CSV table of C-alpha atoms in Angstrom, one decimal:
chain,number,residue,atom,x,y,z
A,1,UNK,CA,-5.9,-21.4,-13.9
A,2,UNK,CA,-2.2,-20.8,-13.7
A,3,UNK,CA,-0.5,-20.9,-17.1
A,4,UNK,CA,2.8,-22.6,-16.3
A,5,UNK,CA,4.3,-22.4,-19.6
A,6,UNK,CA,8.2,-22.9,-19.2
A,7,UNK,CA,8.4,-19.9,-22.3
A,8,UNK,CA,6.0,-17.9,-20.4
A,9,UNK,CA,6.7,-18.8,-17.1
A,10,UNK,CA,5.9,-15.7,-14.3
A,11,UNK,CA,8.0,-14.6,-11.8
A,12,UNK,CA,8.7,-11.6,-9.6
A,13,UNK,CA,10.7,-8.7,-9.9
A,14,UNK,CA,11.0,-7.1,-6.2
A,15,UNK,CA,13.8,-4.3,-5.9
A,16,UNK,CA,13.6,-3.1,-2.3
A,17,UNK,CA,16.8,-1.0,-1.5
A,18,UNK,CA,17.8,-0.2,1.8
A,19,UNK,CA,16.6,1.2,5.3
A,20,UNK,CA,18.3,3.3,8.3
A,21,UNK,CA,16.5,3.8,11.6
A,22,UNK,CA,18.8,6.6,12.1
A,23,UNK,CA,22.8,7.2,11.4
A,24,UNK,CA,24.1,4.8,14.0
A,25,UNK,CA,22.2,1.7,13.3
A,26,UNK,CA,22.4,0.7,9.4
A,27,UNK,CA,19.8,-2.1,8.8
A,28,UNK,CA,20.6,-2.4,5.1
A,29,UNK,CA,19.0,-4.8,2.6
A,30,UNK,CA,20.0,-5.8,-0.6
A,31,UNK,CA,17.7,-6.6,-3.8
A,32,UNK,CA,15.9,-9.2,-4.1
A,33,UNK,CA,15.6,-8.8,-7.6
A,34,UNK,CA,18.4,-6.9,-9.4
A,35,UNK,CA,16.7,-6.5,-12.8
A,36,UNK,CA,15.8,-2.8,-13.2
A,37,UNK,CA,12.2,-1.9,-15.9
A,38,UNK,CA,12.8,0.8,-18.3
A,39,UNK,CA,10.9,3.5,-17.5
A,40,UNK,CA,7.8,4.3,-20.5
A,41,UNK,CA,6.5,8.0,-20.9
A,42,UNK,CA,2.7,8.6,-19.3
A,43,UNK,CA,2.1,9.4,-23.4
A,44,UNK,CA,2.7,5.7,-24.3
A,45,UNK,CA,1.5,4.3,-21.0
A,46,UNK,CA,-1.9,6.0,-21.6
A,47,UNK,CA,-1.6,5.0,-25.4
A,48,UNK,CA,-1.3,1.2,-24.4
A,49,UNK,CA,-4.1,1.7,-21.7
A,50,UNK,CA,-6.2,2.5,-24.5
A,51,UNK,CA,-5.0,0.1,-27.3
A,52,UNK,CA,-6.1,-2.6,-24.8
A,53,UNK,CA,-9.1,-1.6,-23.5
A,54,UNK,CA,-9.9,-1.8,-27.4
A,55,UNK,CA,-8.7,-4.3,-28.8
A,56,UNK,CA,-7.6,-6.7,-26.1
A,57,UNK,CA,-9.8,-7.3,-23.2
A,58,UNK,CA,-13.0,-4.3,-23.1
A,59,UNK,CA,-13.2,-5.0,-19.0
A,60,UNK,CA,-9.8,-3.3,-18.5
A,61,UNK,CA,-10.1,-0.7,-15.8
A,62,UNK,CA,-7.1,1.1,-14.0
A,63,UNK,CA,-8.7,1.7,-10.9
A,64,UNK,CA,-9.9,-2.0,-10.9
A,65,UNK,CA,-6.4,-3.4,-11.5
A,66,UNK,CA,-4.4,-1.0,-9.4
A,67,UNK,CA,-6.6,-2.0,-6.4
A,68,UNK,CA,-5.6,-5.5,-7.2
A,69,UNK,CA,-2.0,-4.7,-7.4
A,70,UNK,CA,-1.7,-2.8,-4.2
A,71,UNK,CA,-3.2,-5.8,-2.3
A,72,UNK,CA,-1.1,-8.5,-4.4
A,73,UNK,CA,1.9,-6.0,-3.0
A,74,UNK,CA,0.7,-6.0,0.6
A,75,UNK,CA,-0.1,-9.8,0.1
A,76,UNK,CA,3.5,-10.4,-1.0
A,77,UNK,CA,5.5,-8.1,1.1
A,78,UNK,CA,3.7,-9.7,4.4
A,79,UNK,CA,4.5,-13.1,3.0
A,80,UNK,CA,8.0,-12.9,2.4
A,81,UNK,CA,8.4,-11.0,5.6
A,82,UNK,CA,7.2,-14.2,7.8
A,83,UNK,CA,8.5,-16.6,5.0
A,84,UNK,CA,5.7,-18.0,4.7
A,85,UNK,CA,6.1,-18.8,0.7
A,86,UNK,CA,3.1,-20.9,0.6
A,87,UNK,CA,0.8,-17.7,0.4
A,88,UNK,CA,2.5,-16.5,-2.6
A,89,UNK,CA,1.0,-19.4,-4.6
A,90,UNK,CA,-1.0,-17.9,-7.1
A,91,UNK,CA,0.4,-14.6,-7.5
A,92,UNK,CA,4.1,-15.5,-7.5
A,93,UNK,CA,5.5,-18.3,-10.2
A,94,UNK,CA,7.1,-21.5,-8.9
A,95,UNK,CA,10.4,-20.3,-10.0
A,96,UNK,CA,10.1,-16.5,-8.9
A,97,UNK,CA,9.0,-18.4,-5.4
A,98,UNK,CA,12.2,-20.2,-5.2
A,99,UNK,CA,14.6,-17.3,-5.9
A,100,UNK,CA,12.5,-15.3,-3.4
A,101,UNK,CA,13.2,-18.1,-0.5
A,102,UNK,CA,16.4,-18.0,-1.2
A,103,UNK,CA,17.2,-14.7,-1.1
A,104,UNK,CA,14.5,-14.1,1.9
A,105,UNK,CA,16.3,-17.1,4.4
A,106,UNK,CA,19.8,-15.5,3.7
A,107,UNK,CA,18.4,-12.1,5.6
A,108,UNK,CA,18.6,-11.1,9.3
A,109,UNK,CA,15.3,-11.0,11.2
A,110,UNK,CA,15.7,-7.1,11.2
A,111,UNK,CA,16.1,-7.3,7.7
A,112,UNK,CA,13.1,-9.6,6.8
A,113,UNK,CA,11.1,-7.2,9.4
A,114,UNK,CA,11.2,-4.2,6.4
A,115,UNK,CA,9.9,-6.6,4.1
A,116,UNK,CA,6.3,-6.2,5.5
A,117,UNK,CA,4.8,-2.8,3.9
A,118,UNK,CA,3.1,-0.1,6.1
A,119,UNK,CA,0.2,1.1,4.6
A,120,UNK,CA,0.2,4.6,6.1
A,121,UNK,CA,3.3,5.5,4.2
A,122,UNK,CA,2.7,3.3,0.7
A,123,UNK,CA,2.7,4.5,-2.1
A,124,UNK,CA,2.9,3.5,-5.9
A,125,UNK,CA,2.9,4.5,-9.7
A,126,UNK,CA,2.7,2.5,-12.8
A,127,UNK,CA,6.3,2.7,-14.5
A,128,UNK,CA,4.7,0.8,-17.9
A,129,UNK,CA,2.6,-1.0,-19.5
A,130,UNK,CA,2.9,-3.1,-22.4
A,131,UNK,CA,1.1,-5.9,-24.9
A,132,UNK,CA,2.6,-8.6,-26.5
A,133,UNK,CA,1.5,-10.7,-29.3
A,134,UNK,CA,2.7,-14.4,-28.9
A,135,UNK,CA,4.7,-15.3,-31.9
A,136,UNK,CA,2.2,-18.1,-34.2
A,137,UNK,CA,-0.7,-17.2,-32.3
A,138,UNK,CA,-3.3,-15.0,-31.0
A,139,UNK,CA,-2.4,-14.8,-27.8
A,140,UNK,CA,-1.5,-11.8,-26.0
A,141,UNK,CA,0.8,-11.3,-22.6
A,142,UNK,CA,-0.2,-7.8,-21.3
A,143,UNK,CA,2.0,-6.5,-18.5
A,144,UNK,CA,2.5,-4.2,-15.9
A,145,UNK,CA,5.3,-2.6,-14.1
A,146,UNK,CA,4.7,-0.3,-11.0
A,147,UNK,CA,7.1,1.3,-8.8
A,148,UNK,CA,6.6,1.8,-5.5
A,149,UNK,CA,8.1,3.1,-2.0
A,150,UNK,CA,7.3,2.8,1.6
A,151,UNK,CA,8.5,5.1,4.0
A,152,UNK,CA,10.0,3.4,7.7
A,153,UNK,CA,11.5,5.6,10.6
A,154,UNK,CA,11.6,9.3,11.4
A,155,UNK,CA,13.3,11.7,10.8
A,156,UNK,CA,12.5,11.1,7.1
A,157,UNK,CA,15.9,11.2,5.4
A,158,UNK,CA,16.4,9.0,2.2
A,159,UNK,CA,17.7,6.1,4.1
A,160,UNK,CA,14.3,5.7,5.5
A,161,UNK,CA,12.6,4.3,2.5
A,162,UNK,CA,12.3,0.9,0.7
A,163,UNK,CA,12.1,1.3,-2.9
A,164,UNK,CA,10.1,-1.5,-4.9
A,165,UNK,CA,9.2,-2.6,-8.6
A,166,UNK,CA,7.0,-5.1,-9.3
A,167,UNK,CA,6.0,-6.5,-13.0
A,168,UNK,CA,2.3,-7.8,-13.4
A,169,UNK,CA,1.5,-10.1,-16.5
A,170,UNK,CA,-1.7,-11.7,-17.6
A,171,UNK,CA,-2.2,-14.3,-20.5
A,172,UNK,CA,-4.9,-13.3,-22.8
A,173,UNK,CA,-5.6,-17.3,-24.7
A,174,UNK,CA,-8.7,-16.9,-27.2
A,175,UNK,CA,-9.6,-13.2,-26.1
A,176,UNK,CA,-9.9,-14.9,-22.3
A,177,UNK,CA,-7.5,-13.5,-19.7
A,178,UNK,CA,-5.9,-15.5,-16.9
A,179,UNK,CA,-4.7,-14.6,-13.9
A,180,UNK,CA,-2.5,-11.5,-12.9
A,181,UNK,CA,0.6,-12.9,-11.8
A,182,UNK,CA,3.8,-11.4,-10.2
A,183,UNK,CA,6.9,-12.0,-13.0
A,184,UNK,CA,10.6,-11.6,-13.3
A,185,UNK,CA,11.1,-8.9,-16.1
């Protein structure tokens, strides 16, 4: 069940920079999302991995979730590359959905073309990883920030990636967790 809380509402944070094919033809594309995550030490990242694995939710498993996150990623990035917003219902908020289609119908086709991730040359990290205790109760919002890139073209040069950052968060209500859901940070 998708929490919809207007407090707690989820969105999506996608930062994907630019591309060149090579130095002649400049496909560039701007962010989609602009908001940048601060970037946590692998220290504190492990330390929350472990706070809540204990005392949050004993299921929580990093190879589990980061499977889950690459596919929500490919999911996504196929989605919004043949605007079809419908399939990002789910694991994209209402309101992160409606920034996105805006953003997305303003691009050229070549532009919305290096939206679609190629597997071969993904690859990801998690940037952080945080809990929150609601205020006046006991619930818990537990997120998840991962950068990513994607390499496109060859020669490889700089140009020739697509940087990303997404933000996962799930609602823990009464020691029960909801869905993982794609958020605006």
């Amino acid at each position: 069940m998708l929490l919809r809380l207007k407090k707690y509402v989820l969105h999506s944070q996608i930062r994907q920079l630019f591309f060149t094919e090579n130095k002649s033809q400049k496909i560039l594309l701007p962010p989609l999302m602009t908001k940048i995550v601060p970037r946590e030490s692998l220290f504190k990242i492990f330390w929350s991995y472990l706070y809540i694995k204990r005392t949050i939710d004993h299921e929580f498993n990093n190879e589990t979730i980061m499977q889950g996150i690459k596919q929500a990623i490919l999911v996504i990035s196929e989605a919004l590359s043949k605007q079809n917003y419908e399939a990002l219902d789910g694991i994209v908020s209402p309101k992160a959905i409606k920034v996105l289609k805006h953003r997305v119908n303003h691009l050229t086709p070549s532009q919305q073309e290096l939206l679609s991730i190629n597997l071969d040359f993904f690859g990801f990290f998690t940037r952080s990883l945080t809990s929150k205790r609601i205020k006046g109760s006991k619930d818990v919002l537990v997120e998840i920030a991962v950068h990513g890139m994607t390499m496109i073209g060859i020669p490889v040069e700089r140009e020739s990636y697509i940087y990303i950052c997404y933000v996962f968060q799930r609602k823990y209500k009464n020691g029960m967790g909801g869905p993982w859901i794609v958020k605006l940070s």
